Amino acid sequence: MPHAQSIGLGLLLGILARVSMLRSDYRQYPTYPHGYASHLFLGIIAAVVGSVAVPALFEREWTAVTFLVLVAQQFREIRSLERDSLKALEETQLVMRGSDYIESIARIFEARYYIVIFVAASAAFGVEYSSVATGVVLGAIAFGLGAALMRVEKLEKTVKIEIAPVNIKGTDIYVGDIFIMNVGLRESREFILKNALGAILSPKTETARDTLASLGQRQAILHDISGILGVKKDLDTPEFTPIARRDIETGRVAVFMVPAEKDEKVFLEVVSRVPVLESARGRSLRRSGRCC
Amino acid sequence: MEVTIQKVILCAVADEPGKVAGVPTFYARDEESRQKKALYLSRILQGAVHDLGDGVLIVVKH
């Protein structure tokens, strides 16, 4: 069969690329077996598209380009698919992801399929142009490039994160010197004093200050820490809801939560690893040329 | 889509009449009793209790 090697290698490397990106991380998504199955299947389709397109072009089948564009359009649907499914789950979450985080996850899922197409097409091109070895090398380079492009900045890069004590002054709850909320029930105040964890996030740059100001970014932090440490909270105890409050004077943010597992080390690590969301990335000063 | 009421004072617990108007108010003279009433109300209404001082507690849906 002509082009069997190029299509075969493109398909193989494309599927491998999708499998390597299909890991369930600390965000716990996608964990469901059916989520895995549908993404694997779509990954195979993307790999087929990428690997078949190149030999078709070598055969001067220009209609293949039209089909490639058509299929790429179909992969745009992935974003809305992910968005819809995560939004549907929001209502039953104790601590929501927030629409910014959902949008960010949906965008990443869509982009992964374009990388699969790119890897498969590069590998197929390598085989068609030279040899299987070249195909493997080109496929690997394409995957490396894709992975580098997809690298997400972590919060710790631009934000200083420190544990801060949870204090109670009268009926007011503070994390360090930042006011969180007023709690009227004595029982709840005692519970908070015993179980709560707090951290203060100080921006290292002006752009990081913008990032921390974003409500979506703060909700993403709260969702991640709640996902890992758990929350001691139910529907009838809203006072134990994790909160991130901003000190408008300095731009620092205080994070307050009542975790199921009170572990300061893990708490700090999780906050450090929260991704900086695309929609929250501060750029106002950068645009005006005043900042890095 | 579920429709819920948010950011509203659901009720109040006060130590004497005349301090709160416009929302259902429960009265209790001593602090212990006010705390107990506020606890029950917050759990029933799924609201947070805030202390406004001067013997007035409010239950708020956030």
PDB file of N, CA, C and O in Angstrom, chain A residues 239-283:
ATOM      1  N   GLU A 239     -20.172  30.125  55.944  1.00  0.00           N
ATOM      2  CA  GLU A 239     -19.053  30.883  56.534  1.00  0.00           C
ATOM      3  C   GLU A 239     -17.713  30.152  56.407  1.00  0.00           C
ATOM      4  O   GLU A 239     -16.670  30.749  56.623  1.00  0.00           O
ATOM      5  N   PHE A 240     -17.759  28.859  56.036  1.00  0.00           N
ATOM      6  CA  PHE A 240     -16.505  28.121  55.864  1.00  0.00           C
ATOM      7  C   PHE A 240     -16.068  28.048  54.387  1.00  0.00           C
ATOM      8  O   PHE A 240     -15.176  27.290  54.033  1.00  0.00           O
ATOM      9  N   THR A 241     -16.744  28.813  53.556  1.00  0.00           N
ATOM     10  CA  THR A 241     -16.380  28.846  52.134  1.00  0.00           C
ATOM     11  C   THR A 241     -15.000  29.488  51.963  1.00  0.00           C
ATOM     12  O   THR A 241     -14.743  30.533  52.568  1.00  0.00           O
ATOM     13  N   PRO A 242     -14.118  28.884  51.175  1.00  0.00           N
ATOM     14  CA  PRO A 242     -12.820  29.518  50.939  1.00  0.00           C
ATOM     15  C   PRO A 242     -13.002  30.900  50.304  1.00  0.00           C
ATOM     16  O   PRO A 242     -13.870  31.068  49.443  1.00  0.00           O
ATOM     17  N   ILE A 243     -12.194  31.848  50.753  1.00  0.00           N
ATOM     18  CA  ILE A 243     -12.320  33.223  50.256  1.00  0.00           C
ATOM     19  C   ILE A 243     -10.927  33.771  49.949  1.00  0.00           C
ATOM     20  O   ILE A 243      -9.974  33.474  50.661  1.00  0.00           O
ATOM     21  N   ALA A 244     -10.829  34.566  48.894  1.00  0.00           N
ATOM     22  CA  ALA A 244      -9.584  35.288  48.610  1.00  0.00           C
ATOM     23  C   ALA A 244      -9.932  36.778  48.565  1.00  0.00           C
ATOM     24  O   ALA A 244     -10.657  37.212  47.683  1.00  0.00           O
ATOM     25  N   ARG A 245      -9.431  37.513  49.554  1.00  0.00           N
ATOM     26  CA  ARG A 245      -9.746  38.949  49.637  1.00  0.00           C
ATOM     27  C   ARG A 245      -8.519  39.781  49.296  1.00  0.00           C
ATOM     28  O   ARG A 245      -7.392  39.411  49.621  1.00  0.00           O
ATOM     29  N   ARG A 246      -8.774  40.914  48.676  1.00  0.00           N
ATOM     30  CA  ARG A 246      -7.678  41.745  48.189  1.00  0.00           C
ATOM     31  C   ARG A 246      -7.492  42.969  49.075  1.00  0.00           C
ATOM     32  O   ARG A 246      -8.472  43.597  49.483  1.00  0.00           O
ATOM     33  N   ASP A 247      -6.230  43.257  49.373  1.00  0.00           N
ATOM     34  CA  ASP A 247      -5.917  44.502  50.067  1.00  0.00           C
ATOM     35  C   ASP A 247      -5.723  45.547  48.969  1.00  0.00           C
ATOM     36  O   ASP A 247      -4.716  45.521  48.257  1.00  0.00           O
ATOM     37  N   ILE A 248      -6.699  46.425  48.803  1.00  0.00           N
ATOM     38  CA  ILE A 248      -6.667  47.312  47.631  1.00  0.00           C
ATOM     39  C   ILE A 248      -5.496  48.295  47.673  1.00  0.00           C
ATOM     40  O   ILE A 248      -5.069  48.808  46.655  1.00  0.00           O
ATOM     41  N   GLU A 249      -4.968  48.533  48.860  1.00  0.00           N
ATOM     42  CA  GLU A 249      -3.837  49.461  48.994  1.00  0.00           C
ATOM     43  C   GLU A 249      -2.571  48.911  48.339  1.00  0.00           C
ATOM     44  O   GLU A 249      -1.880  49.611  47.608  1.00  0.00           O
ATOM     45  N   THR A 250      -2.291  47.627  48.614  1.00  0.00           N
ATOM     46  CA  THR A 250      -1.020  47.049  48.162  1.00  0.00           C
ATOM     47  C   THR A 250      -1.178  46.027  47.035  1.00  0.00           C
ATOM     48  O   THR A 250      -0.182  45.653  46.408  1.00  0.00           O
ATOM     49  N   GLY A 251      -2.399  45.560  46.807  1.00  0.00           N
ATOM     50  CA  GLY A 251      -2.610  44.533  45.768  1.00  0.00           C
ATOM     51  C   GLY A 251      -2.353  43.121  46.272  1.00  0.00           C
ATOM     52  O   GLY A 251      -2.460  42.162  45.519  1.00  0.00           O
ATOM     53  N   ARG A 252      -2.006  43.012  47.586  1.00  0.00           N
ATOM     54  CA  ARG A 252      -1.801  41.661  48.129  1.00  0.00           C
ATOM     55  C   ARG A 252      -3.160  40.963  48.253  1.00  0.00           C
ATOM     56  O   ARG A 252      -4.193  41.623  48.372  1.00  0.00           O
ATOM     57  N   VAL A 253      -3.135  39.632  48.238  1.00  0.00           N
ATOM     58  CA  VAL A 253      -4.382  38.880  48.370  1.00  0.00           C
ATOM     59  C   VAL A 253      -4.248  37.893  49.531  1.00  0.00           C
ATOM     60  O   VAL A 253      -3.234  37.196  49.640  1.00  0.00           O
ATOM     61  N   ALA A 254      -5.258  37.870  50.391  1.00  0.00           N
ATOM     62  CA  ALA A 254      -5.264  36.903  51.494  1.00  0.00           C
ATOM     63  C   ALA A 254      -6.178  35.749  51.118  1.00  0.00           C
ATOM     64  O   ALA A 254      -7.302  35.968  50.671  1.00  0.00           O
ATOM     65  N   VAL A 255      -5.661  34.532  51.257  1.00  0.00           N
ATOM     66  CA  VAL A 255      -6.470  33.342  50.964  1.00  0.00           C
ATOM     67  C   VAL A 255      -6.852  32.692  52.282  1.00  0.00           C
ATOM     68  O   VAL A 255      -6.001  32.454  53.139  1.00  0.00           O
ATOM     69  N   PHE A 256      -8.149  32.443  52.424  1.00  0.00           N
ATOM     70  CA  PHE A 256      -8.668  31.839  53.652  1.00  0.00           C
ATOM     71  C   PHE A 256      -9.418  30.570  53.286  1.00  0.00           C
ATOM     72  O   PHE A 256     -10.186  30.555  52.322  1.00  0.00           O
ATOM     73  N   MET A 257      -9.172  29.492  54.038  1.00  0.00           N
ATOM     74  CA  MET A 257      -9.953  28.283  53.815  1.00  0.00           C
ATOM     75  C   MET A 257      -9.998  27.424  55.078  1.00  0.00           C
ATOM     76  O   MET A 257      -9.153  27.570  55.964  1.00  0.00           O
ATOM     77  N   VAL A 258     -11.015  26.572  55.155  1.00  0.00           N
ATOM     78  CA  VAL A 258     -11.102  25.607  56.252  1.00  0.00           C
ATOM     79  C   VAL A 258     -10.925  24.229  55.609  1.00  0.00           C
ATOM     80  O   VAL A 258     -11.880  23.651  55.096  1.00  0.00           O
ATOM     81  N   PRO A 259      -9.690  23.729  55.579  1.00  0.00           N
ATOM     82  CA  PRO A 259      -9.430  22.486  54.837  1.00  0.00           C
ATOM     83  C   PRO A 259      -9.822  21.236  55.614  1.00  0.00           C
ATOM     84  O   PRO A 259      -9.873  21.248  56.854  1.00  0.00           O
ATOM     85  N   ALA A 260     -10.070  20.171  54.869  1.00  0.00           N
ATOM     86  CA  ALA A 260     -10.343  18.881  55.521  1.00  0.00           C
ATOM     87  C   ALA A 260      -9.032  18.323  56.072  1.00  0.00           C
ATOM     88  O   ALA A 260      -9.000  17.700  57.123  1.00  0.00           O
ATOM     89  N   GLU A 261      -7.946  18.562  55.333  1.00  0.00           N
ATOM     90  CA  GLU A 261      -6.609  18.142  55.786  1.00  0.00           C
ATOM     91  C   GLU A 261      -5.798  19.407  56.038  1.00  0.00           C
ATOM     92  O   GLU A 261      -5.442  20.105  55.095  1.00  0.00           O
ATOM     93  N   LYS A 262      -5.506  19.675  57.299  1.00  0.00           N
ATOM     94  CA  LYS A 262      -4.775  20.911  57.602  1.00  0.00           C
ATOM     95  C   LYS A 262      -3.281  20.664  57.436  1.00  0.00           C
ATOM     96  O   LYS A 262      -2.605  20.219  58.360  1.00  0.00           O
ATOM     97  N   ASP A 263      -2.779  20.915  56.247  1.00  0.00           N
ATOM     98  CA  ASP A 263      -1.365  20.684  55.955  1.00  0.00           C
ATOM     99  C   ASP A 263      -0.800  21.934  55.272  1.00  0.00           C
ATOM    100  O   ASP A 263      -1.044  22.172  54.087  1.00  0.00           O
ATOM    101  N   GLU A 264      -0.043  22.712  56.039  1.00  0.00           N
ATOM    102  CA  GLU A 264       0.468  23.989  55.521  1.00  0.00           C
ATOM    103  C   GLU A 264       1.385  23.813  54.314  1.00  0.00           C
ATOM    104  O   GLU A 264       1.356  24.607  53.384  1.00  0.00           O
ATOM    105  N   LYS A 265       2.196  22.748  54.356  1.00  0.00           N
ATOM    106  CA  LYS A 265       3.166  22.529  53.279  1.00  0.00           C
ATOM    107  C   LYS A 265       2.451  22.283  51.944  1.00  0.00           C
ATOM    108  O   LYS A 265       2.777  22.891  50.918  1.00  0.00           O
ATOM    109  N   VAL A 266       1.467  21.383  51.994  1.00  0.00           N
ATOM    110  CA  VAL A 266       0.711  21.065  50.774  1.00  0.00           C
ATOM    111  C   VAL A 266      -0.061  22.305  50.303  1.00  0.00           C
ATOM    112  O   VAL A 266      -0.108  22.609  49.113  1.00  0.00           O
ATOM    113  N   PHE A 267      -0.618  23.024  51.261  1.00  0.00           N
ATOM    114  CA  PHE A 267      -1.389  24.238  50.965  1.00  0.00           C
ATOM    115  C   PHE A 267      -0.532  25.224  50.159  1.00  0.00           C
ATOM    116  O   PHE A 267      -0.942  25.713  49.100  1.00  0.00           O
ATOM    117  N   LEU A 268       0.690  25.465  50.659  1.00  0.00           N
ATOM    118  CA  LEU A 268       1.597  26.393  49.973  1.00  0.00           C
ATOM    119  C   LEU A 268       1.967  25.877  48.584  1.00  0.00           C
ATOM    120  O   LEU A 268       1.997  26.637  47.614  1.00  0.00           O
ATOM    121  N   GLU A 269       2.218  24.569  48.511  1.00  0.00           N
ATOM    122  CA  GLU A 269       2.631  23.978  47.232  1.00  0.00           C
ATOM    123  C   GLU A 269       1.517  24.100  46.189  1.00  0.00           C
ATOM    124  O   GLU A 269       1.772  24.438  45.031  1.00  0.00           O
ATOM    125  N   VAL A 270       0.281  23.831  46.625  1.00  0.00           N
ATOM    126  CA  VAL A 270      -0.843  23.892  45.681  1.00  0.00           C
ATOM    127  C   VAL A 270      -1.026  25.319  45.172  1.00  0.00           C
ATOM    128  O   VAL A 270      -1.173  25.543  43.973  1.00  0.00           O
ATOM    129  N   VAL A 271      -0.971  26.297  46.088  1.00  0.00           N
ATOM    130  CA  VAL A 271      -1.146  27.690  45.658  1.00  0.00           C
ATOM    131  C   VAL A 271      -0.030  28.078  44.687  1.00  0.00           C
ATOM    132  O   VAL A 271      -0.275  28.732  43.666  1.00  0.00           O
ATOM    133  N   SER A 272       1.200  27.621  44.961  1.00  0.00           N
ATOM    134  CA  SER A 272       2.320  27.959  44.080  1.00  0.00           C
ATOM    135  C   SER A 272       2.122  27.411  42.675  1.00  0.00           C
ATOM    136  O   SER A 272       2.568  28.005  41.701  1.00  0.00           O
ATOM    137  N   ARG A 273       1.475  26.248  42.596  1.00  0.00           N
ATOM    138  CA  ARG A 273       1.349  25.578  41.297  1.00  0.00           C
ATOM    139  C   ARG A 273       0.101  25.958  40.513  1.00  0.00           C
ATOM    140  O   ARG A 273      -0.123  25.454  39.413  1.00  0.00           O
ATOM    141  N   VAL A 274      -0.714  26.838  41.058  1.00  0.00           N
ATOM    142  CA  VAL A 274      -1.922  27.258  40.327  1.00  0.00           C
ATOM    143  C   VAL A 274      -1.484  27.956  39.034  1.00  0.00           C
ATOM    144  O   VAL A 274      -0.613  28.814  39.058  1.00  0.00           O
ATOM    145  N   PRO A 275      -2.069  27.565  37.901  1.00  0.00           N
ATOM    146  CA  PRO A 275      -1.658  28.215  36.655  1.00  0.00           C
ATOM    147  C   PRO A 275      -2.156  29.658  36.569  1.00  0.00           C
ATOM    148  O   PRO A 275      -3.225  29.974  37.083  1.00  0.00           O
ATOM    149  N   VAL A 276      -1.344  30.511  35.947  1.00  0.00           N
ATOM    150  CA  VAL A 276      -1.800  31.882  35.692  1.00  0.00           C
ATOM    151  C   VAL A 276      -2.731  31.807  34.477  1.00  0.00           C
ATOM    152  O   VAL A 276      -2.321  31.380  33.400  1.00  0.00           O
ATOM    153  N   LEU A 277      -3.983  32.157  34.673  1.00  0.00           N
ATOM    154  CA  LEU A 277      -4.962  32.025  33.590  1.00  0.00           C
ATOM    155  C   LEU A 277      -4.700  33.063  32.503  1.00  0.00           C
ATOM    156  O   LEU A 277      -4.290  34.189  32.793  1.00  0.00           O
ATOM    157  N   GLU A 278      -4.970  32.650  31.273  1.00  0.00           N
ATOM    158  CA  GLU A 278      -4.746  33.560  30.145  1.00  0.00           C
ATOM    159  C   GLU A 278      -5.535  34.848  30.302  1.00  0.00           C
ATOM    160  O   GLU A 278      -5.041  35.937  30.032  1.00  0.00           O
ATOM    161  N   SER A 279      -6.764  34.689  30.750  1.00  0.00           N
ATOM    162  CA  SER A 279      -7.642  35.862  30.862  1.00  0.00           C
ATOM    163  C   SER A 279      -7.230  36.768  32.017  1.00  0.00           C
ATOM    164  O   SER A 279      -7.638  37.922  32.088  1.00  0.00           O
ATOM    165  N   ALA A 280      -6.421  36.223  32.948  1.00  0.00           N
ATOM    166  CA  ALA A 280      -6.068  37.007  34.141  1.00  0.00           C
ATOM    167  C   ALA A 280      -4.674  37.616  34.047  1.00  0.00           C
ATOM    168  O   ALA A 280      -4.260  38.354  34.923  1.00  0.00           O
ATOM    169  N   ARG A 281      -3.947  37.268  32.996  1.00  0.00           N
ATOM    170  CA  ARG A 281      -2.563  37.739  32.910  1.00  0.00           C
ATOM    171  C   ARG A 281      -2.539  39.259  32.812  1.00  0.00           C
ATOM    172  O   ARG A 281      -3.113  39.846  31.907  1.00  0.00           O
ATOM    173  N   GLY A 282      -1.878  39.873  33.793  1.00  0.00           N
ATOM    174  CA  GLY A 282      -1.828  41.335  33.808  1.00  0.00           C
ATOM    175  C   GLY A 282      -0.987  41.863  32.668  1.00  0.00           C
ATOM    176  O   GLY A 282       0.061  41.315  32.373  1.00  0.00           O
ATOM    177  N   ARG A 283      -1.488  42.867  31.993  1.00  0.00           N
ATOM    178  CA  ARG A 283      -0.690  43.396  30.891  1.00  0.00           C
ATOM    179  C   ARG A 283      -0.881  44.898  30.698  1.00  0.00           C
ATOM    180  O   ARG A 283      -0.370  45.466  29.746  1.00  0.00           O
TER     181      ARG A 283
END
